[in-house]
mmCIF file of C-alpha atoms and ligand atoms in Angstrom:
data_model
loop_
_atom_site.group_PDB
_atom_site.id
_atom_site.type_symbol
_atom_site.label_atom_id
_atom_site.label_comp_id
_atom_site.label_asym_id
_atom_site.label_seq_id
_atom_site.Cartn_x
_atom_site.Cartn_y
_atom_site.Cartn_z
ATOM 1 C CA UNK R 5 0.884 -27.063 -13.147
ATOM 2 C CA UNK R 6 2.545 -24.556 -10.792
ATOM 3 C CA UNK R 7 5.107 -21.846 -11.297
ATOM 4 C CA UNK R 8 7.393 -22.068 -8.234
ATOM 5 C CA UNK R 9 10.277 -19.956 -6.939
ATOM 6 C CA UNK R 10 13.236 -22.282 -6.742
ATOM 7 C CA UNK R 11 16.056 -19.869 -5.808
ATOM 8 C CA UNK R 12 16.880 -16.246 -5.093
ATOM 9 C CA UNK R 13 19.871 -14.013 -5.291
ATOM 10 C CA UNK R 14 20.870 -10.412 -4.834
ATOM 11 C CA UNK R 15 23.655 -7.918 -5.336
ATOM 12 C CA UNK R 16 24.199 -4.615 -3.495
ATOM 13 C CA UNK R 17 27.187 -2.434 -4.081
ATOM 14 C CA UNK R 18 29.651 -2.217 -1.227
ATOM 15 C CA UNK R 19 29.806 1.541 -1.082
ATOM 16 C CA UNK R 20 27.483 2.698 1.695
ATOM 17 C CA UNK R 21 26.265 6.307 1.795
ATOM 18 C CA UNK R 22 24.705 7.254 5.135
ATOM 19 C CA UNK R 23 22.287 10.073 5.933
ATOM 20 C CA UNK R 24 25.102 11.775 7.731
ATOM 21 C CA UNK R 25 27.281 11.625 4.621
ATOM 22 C CA UNK R 26 24.449 13.299 2.648
ATOM 23 C CA UNK R 27 23.998 15.946 5.408
ATOM 24 C CA UNK R 28 27.584 17.087 4.805
ATOM 25 C CA UNK R 29 26.701 18.389 1.434
ATOM 26 C CA UNK R 30 22.917 18.969 1.480
ATOM 27 C CA UNK R 31 20.527 20.929 3.761
ATOM 28 C CA UNK R 32 19.254 17.761 5.389
ATOM 29 C CA UNK R 33 19.809 15.638 8.477
ATOM 30 C CA UNK R 34 19.859 12.034 9.584
ATOM 31 C CA UNK R 35 16.934 12.861 11.926
ATOM 32 C CA UNK R 36 14.794 14.337 9.073
ATOM 33 C CA UNK R 37 15.465 11.468 6.666
ATOM 34 C CA UNK R 38 14.926 8.707 9.256
ATOM 35 C CA UNK R 39 11.744 10.234 10.614
ATOM 36 C CA UNK R 40 10.277 10.957 7.192
ATOM 37 C CA UNK R 41 11.316 7.754 5.364
ATOM 38 C CA UNK R 42 12.838 5.117 7.690
ATOM 39 C CA UNK R 43 16.045 5.262 5.700
ATOM 40 C CA UNK R 44 19.457 5.258 7.350
ATOM 41 C CA UNK R 45 21.805 4.418 4.369
ATOM 42 C CA UNK R 46 21.845 3.510 0.760
ATOM 43 C CA UNK R 47 24.455 1.632 -1.360
ATOM 44 C CA UNK R 48 25.853 3.307 -4.452
ATOM 45 C CA UNK R 49 27.371 1.622 -7.549
ATOM 46 C CA UNK R 50 30.842 2.596 -8.671
ATOM 47 C CA UNK R 51 31.229 4.633 -11.867
ATOM 48 C CA UNK R 52 32.023 1.540 -14.001
ATOM 49 C CA UNK R 53 29.084 -0.500 -12.782
ATOM 50 C CA UNK R 54 26.006 -0.611 -15.028
ATOM 51 C CA UNK R 55 22.569 -2.092 -14.383
ATOM 52 C CA UNK R 56 23.482 -5.390 -16.080
ATOM 53 C CA UNK R 57 26.548 -5.787 -13.845
ATOM 54 C CA UNK R 58 24.504 -5.805 -10.635
ATOM 55 C CA UNK R 59 21.803 -7.908 -12.335
ATOM 56 C CA UNK R 60 24.364 -10.476 -13.434
ATOM 57 C CA UNK R 61 25.700 -10.901 -9.856
ATOM 58 C CA UNK R 62 22.181 -11.415 -8.550
ATOM 59 C CA UNK R 63 21.484 -13.860 -11.330
ATOM 60 C CA UNK R 64 24.595 -15.927 -10.566
ATOM 61 C CA UNK R 65 23.670 -15.976 -6.898
ATOM 62 C CA UNK R 66 20.248 -17.393 -7.711
ATOM 63 C CA UNK R 67 21.660 -19.948 -10.097
ATOM 64 C CA UNK R 68 24.277 -20.979 -7.578
ATOM 65 C CA UNK R 69 21.560 -21.560 -4.966
ATOM 66 C CA UNK R 70 19.563 -23.636 -7.416
ATOM 67 C CA UNK R 71 22.625 -25.731 -8.356
ATOM 68 C CA UNK R 72 23.131 -26.798 -4.742
ATOM 69 C CA UNK R 73 19.517 -28.052 -4.460
ATOM 70 C CA UNK R 74 18.350 -31.687 -4.374
ATOM 71 C CA UNK R 75 17.056 -32.828 -7.663
ATOM 72 C CA UNK R 76 18.907 -30.230 -9.796
ATOM 73 C CA UNK R 77 19.970 -32.082 -12.880
ATOM 74 C CA UNK R 78 22.585 -29.529 -13.932
ATOM 75 C CA UNK R 79 26.189 -30.182 -12.805
ATOM 76 C CA UNK R 80 27.660 -26.739 -13.205
ATOM 77 C CA UNK R 81 26.625 -23.071 -13.454
ATOM 78 C CA UNK R 82 27.257 -23.187 -17.218
ATOM 79 C CA UNK R 83 24.848 -26.132 -17.528
ATOM 80 C CA UNK R 84 22.105 -24.565 -15.381
ATOM 81 C CA UNK R 85 22.382 -21.290 -17.434
ATOM 82 C CA UNK R 86 21.750 -23.366 -20.554
ATOM 83 C CA UNK R 87 18.450 -24.633 -19.135
ATOM 84 C CA UNK R 88 17.009 -21.105 -18.935
ATOM 85 C CA UNK R 89 14.133 -20.460 -21.332
ATOM 86 C CA UNK R 90 13.427 -16.875 -20.423
ATOM 87 C CA UNK R 91 15.305 -13.926 -18.888
ATOM 88 C CA UNK R 92 13.254 -10.927 -17.858
ATOM 89 C CA UNK R 93 14.571 -7.874 -16.165
ATOM 90 C CA UNK R 94 12.487 -5.080 -14.711
ATOM 91 C CA UNK R 95 14.463 -1.874 -14.756
ATOM 92 C CA UNK R 96 14.177 1.855 -15.203
ATOM 93 C CA UNK R 97 17.905 2.334 -15.613
ATOM 94 C CA UNK R 98 18.824 0.066 -18.549
ATOM 95 C CA UNK R 99 22.439 -0.111 -19.676
ATOM 96 C CA UNK R 100 21.418 1.570 -22.947
ATOM 97 C CA UNK R 101 18.474 3.529 -24.328
ATOM 98 C CA UNK R 102 16.131 0.971 -25.786
ATOM 99 C CA UNK R 103 18.633 -1.156 -27.626
ATOM 100 C CA UNK R 104 20.075 -3.488 -26.895
ATOM 101 C CA UNK R 105 17.935 -4.564 -24.007
ATOM 102 C CA UNK R 106 19.745 -5.100 -20.669
ATOM 103 C CA UNK R 107 18.257 -8.695 -20.621
ATOM 104 C CA UNK R 108 20.186 -9.531 -23.785
ATOM 105 C CA UNK R 109 23.459 -8.387 -22.243
ATOM 106 C CA UNK R 110 22.759 -10.561 -19.235
ATOM 107 C CA UNK R 111 21.755 -13.508 -21.432
ATOM 108 C CA UNK R 112 25.110 -13.301 -23.250
ATOM 109 C CA UNK R 113 27.182 -12.990 -20.053
ATOM 110 C CA UNK R 114 25.358 -15.903 -18.390
ATOM 111 C CA UNK R 115 25.867 -18.027 -21.542
ATOM 112 C CA UNK R 116 22.096 -18.716 -21.467
ATOM 113 C CA UNK R 117 21.978 -19.346 -25.170
ATOM 114 C CA UNK R 118 18.548 -21.025 -25.106
ATOM 115 C CA UNK R 119 16.776 -18.153 -23.382
ATOM 116 C CA UNK R 120 14.519 -15.421 -24.793
ATOM 117 C CA UNK R 121 15.426 -12.104 -23.149
ATOM 118 C CA UNK R 122 13.603 -8.834 -22.651
ATOM 119 C CA UNK R 123 13.308 -5.779 -20.422
ATOM 120 C CA UNK R 124 10.194 -4.547 -18.700
ATOM 121 C CA UNK R 125 9.757 -0.850 -18.114
ATOM 122 C CA UNK R 126 7.312 -0.596 -15.195
ATOM 123 C CA UNK R 127 9.427 1.480 -12.794
ATOM 124 C CA UNK R 128 9.606 0.121 -9.304
ATOM 125 C CA UNK R 129 6.824 -2.347 -10.139
ATOM 126 C CA UNK R 130 9.090 -4.002 -12.723
ATOM 127 C CA UNK R 131 9.703 -7.168 -10.698
ATOM 128 C CA UNK R 132 6.004 -7.730 -10.016
ATOM 129 C CA UNK R 133 5.185 -7.192 -13.721
ATOM 130 C CA UNK R 134 8.174 -9.370 -14.759
ATOM 131 C CA UNK R 135 7.215 -12.316 -12.498
ATOM 132 C CA UNK R 136 3.699 -12.415 -13.937
ATOM 133 C CA UNK R 137 5.015 -12.062 -17.490
ATOM 134 C CA UNK R 138 7.533 -14.882 -17.092
ATOM 135 C CA UNK R 139 4.955 -17.076 -15.387
ATOM 136 C CA UNK R 140 2.527 -16.494 -18.288
ATOM 137 C CA UNK R 141 5.190 -17.327 -20.887
ATOM 138 C CA UNK R 142 6.080 -20.490 -19.037
ATOM 139 C CA UNK R 143 2.401 -21.507 -18.722
ATOM 140 C CA UNK R 144 1.624 -21.096 -22.480
ATOM 141 C CA UNK R 145 4.831 -22.592 -23.793
ATOM 142 C CA UNK R 146 4.821 -26.328 -23.455
ATOM 143 C CA UNK R 147 8.595 -26.650 -23.908
ATOM 144 C CA UNK R 148 9.448 -23.765 -21.554
ATOM 145 C CA UNK R 149 10.338 -24.730 -18.052
ATOM 146 C CA UNK R 150 12.623 -22.246 -16.348
ATOM 147 C CA UNK R 151 12.886 -18.468 -16.173
ATOM 148 C CA UNK R 152 15.087 -15.953 -14.436
ATOM 149 C CA UNK R 153 13.229 -12.833 -13.251
ATOM 150 C CA UNK R 154 15.429 -9.931 -12.200
ATOM 151 C CA UNK R 155 14.783 -6.488 -10.791
ATOM 152 C CA UNK R 156 17.782 -4.153 -10.990
ATOM 153 C CA UNK R 157 18.331 -0.440 -10.946
ATOM 154 C CA UNK R 158 21.122 2.105 -10.690
ATOM 155 C CA UNK R 159 19.023 5.116 -9.875
ATOM 156 C CA UNK R 160 21.979 6.887 -8.216
ATOM 157 C CA UNK R 161 22.996 7.735 -11.792
ATOM 158 C CA UNK R 162 19.664 9.412 -12.569
ATOM 159 C CA UNK R 163 18.903 11.484 -9.447
ATOM 160 C CA UNK R 164 19.622 15.162 -8.946
ATOM 161 C CA UNK R 165 22.104 14.984 -6.065
ATOM 162 C CA UNK R 166 21.284 18.624 -5.253
ATOM 163 C CA UNK R 167 17.563 17.917 -4.769
ATOM 164 C CA UNK R 168 17.123 16.959 -1.127
ATOM 165 C CA UNK R 169 13.510 16.086 -1.739
ATOM 166 C CA UNK R 170 14.368 13.080 -3.939
ATOM 167 C CA UNK R 171 18.043 12.070 -3.870
ATOM 168 C CA UNK R 172 17.850 10.952 -0.208
ATOM 169 C CA UNK R 173 15.384 8.273 -1.161
ATOM 170 C CA UNK R 174 17.313 6.065 -3.631
ATOM 171 C CA UNK R 175 19.995 3.420 -3.684
ATOM 172 C CA UNK R 176 21.308 0.870 -6.194
ATOM 173 C CA UNK R 177 20.912 -2.932 -6.228
ATOM 174 C CA UNK R 178 19.630 -6.033 -7.945
ATOM 175 C CA UNK R 179 17.639 -9.068 -6.981
ATOM 176 C CA UNK R 180 16.785 -12.230 -8.927
ATOM 177 C CA UNK R 181 14.561 -15.264 -8.644
ATOM 178 C CA UNK R 182 14.697 -18.479 -10.561
ATOM 179 C CA UNK R 183 11.219 -19.809 -11.325
ATOM 180 C CA UNK R 184 10.294 -23.230 -12.615
ATOM 181 C CA UNK R 185 7.204 -24.866 -14.065
ATOM 182 C CA UNK R 186 6.398 -27.966 -11.954
ATOM 183 C CA UNK R 187 3.830 -30.739 -11.841
ATOM 184 C CA UNK R 188 2.270 -29.392 -8.599
ATOM 185 C CA UNK R 189 -0.984 -27.457 -8.554
ATOM 186 C CA UNK R 190 -1.625 -23.799 -8.164
ATOM 187 C CA UNK R 191 -5.131 -24.364 -6.771
ATOM 188 C CA UNK R 192 -6.676 -26.511 -4.061
ATOM 189 C CA UNK R 193 -5.421 -27.461 -0.589
ATOM 190 C CA UNK R 194 -1.806 -28.266 -1.676
ATOM 191 C CA UNK R 195 -1.457 -25.263 -3.951
ATOM 192 C CA UNK R 196 2.109 -24.157 -4.723
ATOM 193 C CA UNK R 197 3.933 -21.325 -6.437
ATOM 194 C CA UNK R 198 2.489 -18.146 -7.952
ATOM 195 C CA UNK R 199 -1.216 -18.157 -7.163
ATOM 196 C CA UNK R 200 -2.315 -14.882 -8.582
ATOM 197 C CA UNK R 201 -1.138 -11.375 -9.524
ATOM 198 C CA UNK R 202 -2.777 -8.033 -9.885
ATOM 199 C CA UNK R 203 -1.202 -5.596 -12.367
ATOM 200 C CA UNK R 204 -2.486 -2.036 -12.606
ATOM 201 C CA UNK R 205 -1.423 1.274 -14.073
ATOM 202 C CA UNK R 206 -2.565 4.858 -13.928
ATOM 203 C CA UNK R 207 -0.814 6.684 -16.770
ATOM 204 C CA UNK R 208 -2.464 9.951 -15.800
ATOM 205 C CA UNK R 209 0.211 10.233 -13.056
ATOM 206 C CA UNK R 210 3.155 9.717 -15.405
ATOM 207 C CA UNK R 211 4.400 13.322 -14.774
ATOM 208 C CA UNK R 212 4.846 12.586 -11.040
ATOM 209 C CA UNK R 213 7.887 10.417 -11.572
ATOM 210 C CA UNK R 214 9.708 11.246 -14.772
ATOM 211 C CA UNK R 215 13.147 11.426 -16.407
ATOM 212 C CA UNK R 216 12.391 14.174 -18.909
ATOM 213 C CA UNK R 217 15.491 14.294 -21.049
ATOM 214 C CA UNK R 218 16.958 11.852 -23.474
ATOM 215 C CA UNK R 219 14.011 10.000 -24.869
ATOM 216 C CA UNK R 220 12.345 10.588 -28.206
ATOM 217 C CA UNK R 221 9.958 13.195 -26.645
ATOM 218 C CA UNK R 222 12.842 15.381 -25.633
ATOM 219 C CA UNK R 223 15.957 14.115 -27.322
ATOM 220 C CA UNK R 224 19.387 15.664 -27.026
ATOM 221 C CA UNK R 225 20.312 17.874 -29.965
ATOM 222 C CA UNK R 226 23.701 18.108 -31.634
ATOM 223 C CA UNK R 227 25.909 20.760 -29.998
ATOM 224 C CA UNK R 228 23.570 21.102 -27.002
ATOM 225 C CA UNK R 229 25.225 21.700 -23.660
ATOM 226 C CA UNK R 230 23.369 20.226 -20.689
ATOM 227 C CA UNK R 231 23.566 21.764 -17.326
ATOM 228 C CA UNK R 232 22.431 18.741 -15.290
ATOM 229 C CA UNK R 233 22.442 15.062 -16.111
ATOM 230 C CA UNK R 234 19.007 13.601 -17.151
ATOM 231 C CA UNK R 235 17.489 13.032 -13.722
ATOM 232 C CA UNK R 236 14.372 11.845 -11.999
ATOM 233 C CA UNK R 237 11.816 14.580 -11.261
ATOM 234 C CA UNK R 238 9.326 13.645 -8.546
ATOM 235 C CA UNK R 239 6.220 15.112 -7.042
ATOM 236 C CA UNK R 240 6.831 13.478 -3.625
ATOM 237 C CA UNK R 241 3.499 14.357 -2.061
ATOM 238 C CA UNK R 242 1.461 13.059 -5.091
ATOM 239 C CA UNK R 243 3.456 9.881 -5.274
ATOM 240 C CA UNK R 244 3.038 9.349 -1.487
ATOM 241 C CA UNK R 245 -0.751 9.707 -1.715
ATOM 242 C CA UNK R 246 -0.913 7.429 -4.806
ATOM 243 C CA UNK R 247 1.327 4.826 -3.098
ATOM 244 C CA UNK R 248 -0.779 4.528 0.080
ATOM 245 C CA UNK R 249 -3.924 4.051 -1.988
ATOM 246 C CA UNK R 250 -2.105 1.565 -4.353
ATOM 247 C CA UNK R 251 -0.771 -0.640 -1.581
ATOM 248 C CA UNK R 252 -4.161 -0.675 0.190
ATOM 249 C CA UNK R 253 -6.005 -1.527 -3.046
ATOM 250 C CA UNK R 254 -3.668 -4.307 -4.088
ATOM 251 C CA UNK R 255 -3.605 -6.032 -0.673
ATOM 252 C CA UNK R 256 -7.396 -5.911 -0.452
ATOM 253 C CA UNK R 257 -7.701 -7.060 -4.058
ATOM 254 C CA UNK R 258 -5.405 -10.125 -3.681
ATOM 255 C CA UNK R 259 -7.069 -11.222 -0.450
ATOM 256 C CA UNK R 260 -10.540 -10.848 -1.999
ATOM 257 C CA UNK R 261 -9.647 -12.658 -5.245
ATOM 258 C CA UNK R 262 -8.006 -15.565 -3.384
ATOM 259 C CA UNK R 263 -10.823 -15.592 -0.805
ATOM 260 C CA UNK R 264 -8.545 -15.519 2.227
ATOM 261 C CA UNK R 265 -7.903 -13.221 5.139
ATOM 262 C CA UNK R 266 -4.628 -11.633 6.011
ATOM 263 C CA UNK R 267 -4.115 -14.278 8.715
ATOM 264 C CA UNK R 268 -3.302 -16.753 5.950
ATOM 265 C CA UNK R 269 -0.418 -14.618 4.722
ATOM 266 C CA UNK R 270 2.923 -15.208 6.486
ATOM 267 C CA UNK R 271 4.710 -12.141 5.234
ATOM 268 C CA UNK R 272 3.983 -9.080 3.045
ATOM 269 C CA UNK R 273 7.022 -8.010 1.046
ATOM 270 C CA UNK R 274 6.347 -4.391 -0.006
ATOM 271 C CA UNK R 275 8.270 -2.208 -2.381
ATOM 272 C CA UNK R 276 10.739 -0.383 -0.085
ATOM 273 C CA UNK R 277 10.049 3.267 -0.970
ATOM 274 C CA UNK R 278 9.191 4.855 2.382
ATOM 275 C CA UNK R 279 8.450 3.151 5.710
ATOM 276 C CA UNK R 280 5.726 5.727 6.303
ATOM 277 C CA UNK R 281 3.837 4.596 3.178
ATOM 278 C CA UNK R 282 3.800 1.042 4.613
ATOM 279 C CA UNK R 283 2.768 2.250 8.061
ATOM 280 C CA UNK R 284 -0.087 4.291 6.591
ATOM 281 C CA UNK R 285 -1.380 1.439 4.477
ATOM 282 C CA UNK R 286 -1.105 -1.016 7.368
ATOM 283 C CA UNK R 287 -3.070 1.331 9.581
ATOM 284 C CA UNK R 288 -5.842 1.758 6.919
ATOM 285 C CA UNK R 289 -6.068 -2.015 6.552
ATOM 286 C CA UNK R 290 -5.768 -2.836 10.212
ATOM 287 C CA UNK R 291 -2.787 -5.094 9.532
ATOM 288 C CA UNK R 292 0.010 -5.232 12.126
ATOM 289 C CA UNK R 293 3.111 -3.461 10.739
ATOM 290 C CA UNK R 294 5.192 -6.451 11.778
ATOM 291 C CA UNK R 295 3.552 -8.455 8.920
ATOM 292 C CA UNK R 296 5.486 -6.292 6.423
ATOM 293 C CA UNK R 297 9.132 -7.054 5.901
ATOM 294 C CA UNK R 298 11.243 -3.920 5.773
ATOM 295 C CA UNK R 299 14.942 -3.529 4.945
ATOM 296 C CA UNK R 300 14.643 0.077 3.657
ATOM 297 C CA UNK R 301 16.773 1.269 6.605
ATOM 298 C CA UNK R 302 19.868 -0.184 4.977
ATOM 299 C CA UNK R 303 19.196 -0.026 1.190
ATOM 300 C CA UNK R 304 16.698 2.854 0.688
ATOM 301 C CA UNK R 305 14.613 2.569 -2.454
ATOM 302 C CA UNK R 306 16.363 0.300 -4.912
ATOM 303 C CA UNK R 307 13.407 0.574 -7.419
ATOM 304 C CA UNK R 308 12.640 -2.676 -9.243
ATOM 305 C CA UNK R 309 15.283 -4.475 -7.161
ATOM 306 C CA UNK R 310 13.711 -3.794 -3.787
ATOM 307 C CA UNK R 311 11.257 -6.723 -3.693
ATOM 308 C CA UNK R 312 13.597 -9.446 -5.009
ATOM 309 C CA UNK R 313 16.326 -8.210 -2.668
ATOM 310 C CA UNK R 314 13.935 -8.530 0.186
ATOM 311 C CA UNK R 315 12.855 -11.998 -0.929
ATOM 312 C CA UNK R 316 16.474 -13.140 -1.055
ATOM 313 C CA UNK R 317 17.199 -11.722 2.422
ATOM 314 C CA UNK R 318 14.148 -13.494 3.862
ATOM 315 C CA UNK R 319 15.079 -16.697 2.101
ATOM 316 C CA UNK R 320 18.729 -16.696 3.139
ATOM 317 C CA UNK R 321 18.044 -15.811 6.797
ATOM 318 C CA UNK R 322 15.653 -18.715 7.010
ATOM 319 C CA UNK R 323 12.675 -16.491 7.674
ATOM 320 C CA UNK R 324 10.748 -17.965 4.759
ATOM 321 C CA UNK R 325 9.776 -21.631 4.913
ATOM 322 C CA UNK R 326 8.580 -23.924 2.176
ATOM 323 C CA UNK R 327 4.820 -23.615 2.021
ATOM 324 C CA UNK R 328 4.645 -20.062 3.421
ATOM 325 C CA UNK R 329 2.127 -17.830 1.665
ATOM 326 C CA UNK R 330 3.687 -14.452 0.911
ATOM 327 C CA UNK R 331 2.449 -11.354 -0.828
ATOM 328 C CA UNK R 332 4.412 -8.758 -2.760
ATOM 329 C CA UNK R 333 2.976 -5.285 -3.320
ATOM 330 C CA UNK R 334 4.604 -2.423 -5.168
ATOM 331 C CA UNK R 335 4.209 0.813 -7.137
ATOM 332 C CA UNK R 336 6.327 3.075 -9.195
ATOM 333 C CA UNK R 337 6.832 5.291 -12.246
ATOM 334 C CA UNK R 338 4.196 5.033 -14.876
ATOM 335 C CA UNK R 339 2.397 5.125 -12.574
ATOM 336 C CA UNK R 340 2.266 1.392 -12.172
ATOM 337 C CA UNK R 341 1.278 -0.824 -9.257
ATOM 338 C CA UNK R 342 0.526 -4.420 -8.461
ATOM 339 C CA UNK R 343 1.281 -7.422 -6.340
ATOM 340 C CA UNK R 344 1.783 -11.216 -6.337
ATOM 341 C CA UNK R 345 0.490 -13.959 -4.044
ATOM 342 C CA UNK R 346 2.990 -16.796 -3.820
ATOM 343 C CA UNK R 347 3.365 -20.066 -1.942
ATOM 344 C CA UNK R 348 7.117 -20.014 -1.368
HETATM 345 N N1 COA V 83 15.764 17.140 4.487
HETATM 346 C C1 COA V 83 15.187 18.170 5.147
HETATM 347 N N2 COA V 83 14.053 18.778 4.837
HETATM 348 C C2 COA V 83 13.481 18.321 3.669
HETATM 349 C C3 COA V 83 14.005 17.285 2.921
HETATM 350 C C4 COA V 83 15.191 16.668 3.333
HETATM 351 N N3 COA V 83 15.772 15.645 2.750
HETATM 352 N N4 COA V 83 13.190 17.024 1.835
HETATM 353 C C5 COA V 83 12.230 17.894 1.908
HETATM 354 N N5 COA V 83 12.398 18.730 3.026
HETATM 355 C C6 COA V 83 11.550 19.808 3.491
HETATM 356 C C7 COA V 83 10.778 20.474 2.366
HETATM 357 O O1 COA V 83 11.586 21.482 1.759
HETATM 358 C C8 COA V 83 9.606 21.130 3.111
HETATM 359 O O2 COA V 83 10.070 22.289 3.740
HETATM 360 P P1 COA V 83 9.129 23.579 3.795
HETATM 361 O O3 COA V 83 7.977 23.148 4.637
HETATM 362 O O4 COA V 83 10.032 24.536 4.497
HETATM 363 O O5 COA V 83 8.804 23.932 2.456
HETATM 364 C C9 COA V 83 9.360 20.046 4.192
HETATM 365 O O6 COA V 83 10.554 19.320 4.339
HETATM 366 C C10 COA V 83 8.169 19.192 3.875
HETATM 367 O O7 COA V 83 8.338 18.754 2.530
HETATM 368 P P2 COA V 83 7.395 17.668 1.937
HETATM 369 O O8 COA V 83 7.815 17.410 0.511
HETATM 370 O O9 COA V 83 5.959 18.061 2.187
HETATM 371 O O10 COA V 83 7.794 16.472 2.846
HETATM 372 P P3 COA V 83 7.045 15.054 2.941
HETATM 373 O O11 COA V 83 6.658 14.879 4.375
HETATM 374 O O12 COA V 83 5.967 14.930 1.881
HETATM 375 O O13 COA V 83 8.201 14.032 2.617
HETATM 376 C C11 COA V 83 8.980 12.646 0.819
HETATM 377 C C12 COA V 83 8.855 14.068 1.379
HETATM 378 C C13 COA V 83 9.682 12.743 -0.514
HETATM 379 C C14 COA V 83 9.846 11.871 1.817
HETATM 380 C C15 COA V 83 7.600 11.986 0.704
HETATM 381 O O14 COA V 83 6.729 12.887 0.043
HETATM 382 C C16 COA V 83 7.657 10.689 -0.038
HETATM 383 O O15 COA V 83 8.223 9.719 0.459
HETATM 384 N N6 COA V 83 6.924 10.566 -1.185
HETATM 385 C C17 COA V 83 6.943 9.393 -1.930
HETATM 386 C C18 COA V 83 8.187 9.314 -2.818
HETATM 387 C C19 COA V 83 8.439 7.974 -3.388
HETATM 388 O O16 COA V 83 8.184 6.962 -2.745
HETATM 389 N N7 COA V 83 8.977 7.905 -4.593
HETATM 390 C C20 COA V 83 9.333 6.733 -5.221
HETATM 391 C C21 COA V 83 8.187 5.900 -5.590
HETATM 392 S S1 COA V 83 8.614 4.402 -6.346
#
């Protein structure tokens, strides 16, 4: 049995906010942002667009790709949606607080009546956690065959746009992959699909990336006037140090567990948080930076969406080939971190 990625999709809002746009209203500059992060622009969702809206577009794009493939038994998007057994979305910016889950909203809009649906709250590692969770559910459920794994976030709605130390980093977007349980093997010379995953967390760092208001710890009170919207508070330096260590540890761990060297890996698809984090980890590991796929320049940090958006870009530009071994690696609020090793 193997759990294989069959199709990918993404959705990025059309409104593009450049560093120069930000510099018009903040004490920052294109030069500072580029040199400290590698970011040139980010895309921002319009006021009416919620997390599930972007996620839905990415989901339809993945299902459309799958429909066009040889051997797909479904004849229409409606039919293929009905074949879904699981929908999982990793997000830190759900449509609603806790209930209903964003995944249930997506399930309804897709017409995926046969699918179980749930959200995963693992910050920017949400897609990595979601992929492993969906693969596990497919593996243990004899009748389950197909899952949609989405990463989507609208962090622009939860950043303090007056805080130049954090708002410059984030953008909105969604990415999705359709995975399927097949008769191929996930071990041996012809191994396919998701080979292994490492999931880790260090909750002692939870204060370093936190939206403090609105939850049960710090709920809004009747009559309360709030001065700022609930927003992400970040200890940038602490997150940076954690991230470099996390990326290094996960890459080393996956290579060791799979008993391979980095030469066997075609591409590393890292969470797109800061190009300097990737460069620092690459240097520590002695891996050429070119091995890492980066699109942070255009989208900034789209949180749980960054890895599936990158996978979709690589897939659609023909840079990924069937049989390529790829590695994802990411980190985020929680603090969480992890990575997947996948034969594409
Ligand atoms: N424009 C201009 N100057 C800025 C700035 C901006 N956008 N943001 C911060 N600065 C200033 C600071 O005020 C500080 O000035 P000072 O020395 O006069 O006090 C100086 O730049 C250095 O600040 P510092 O916070 O030490 O910068 P840094 O090199 O650590 O870079 C981050 C800041 C946020 C880019 C970096 O810490 C980072 O990327 N951290 C990880 C964040 C992350 O990935 N979060 C999401 C995880 S999923």
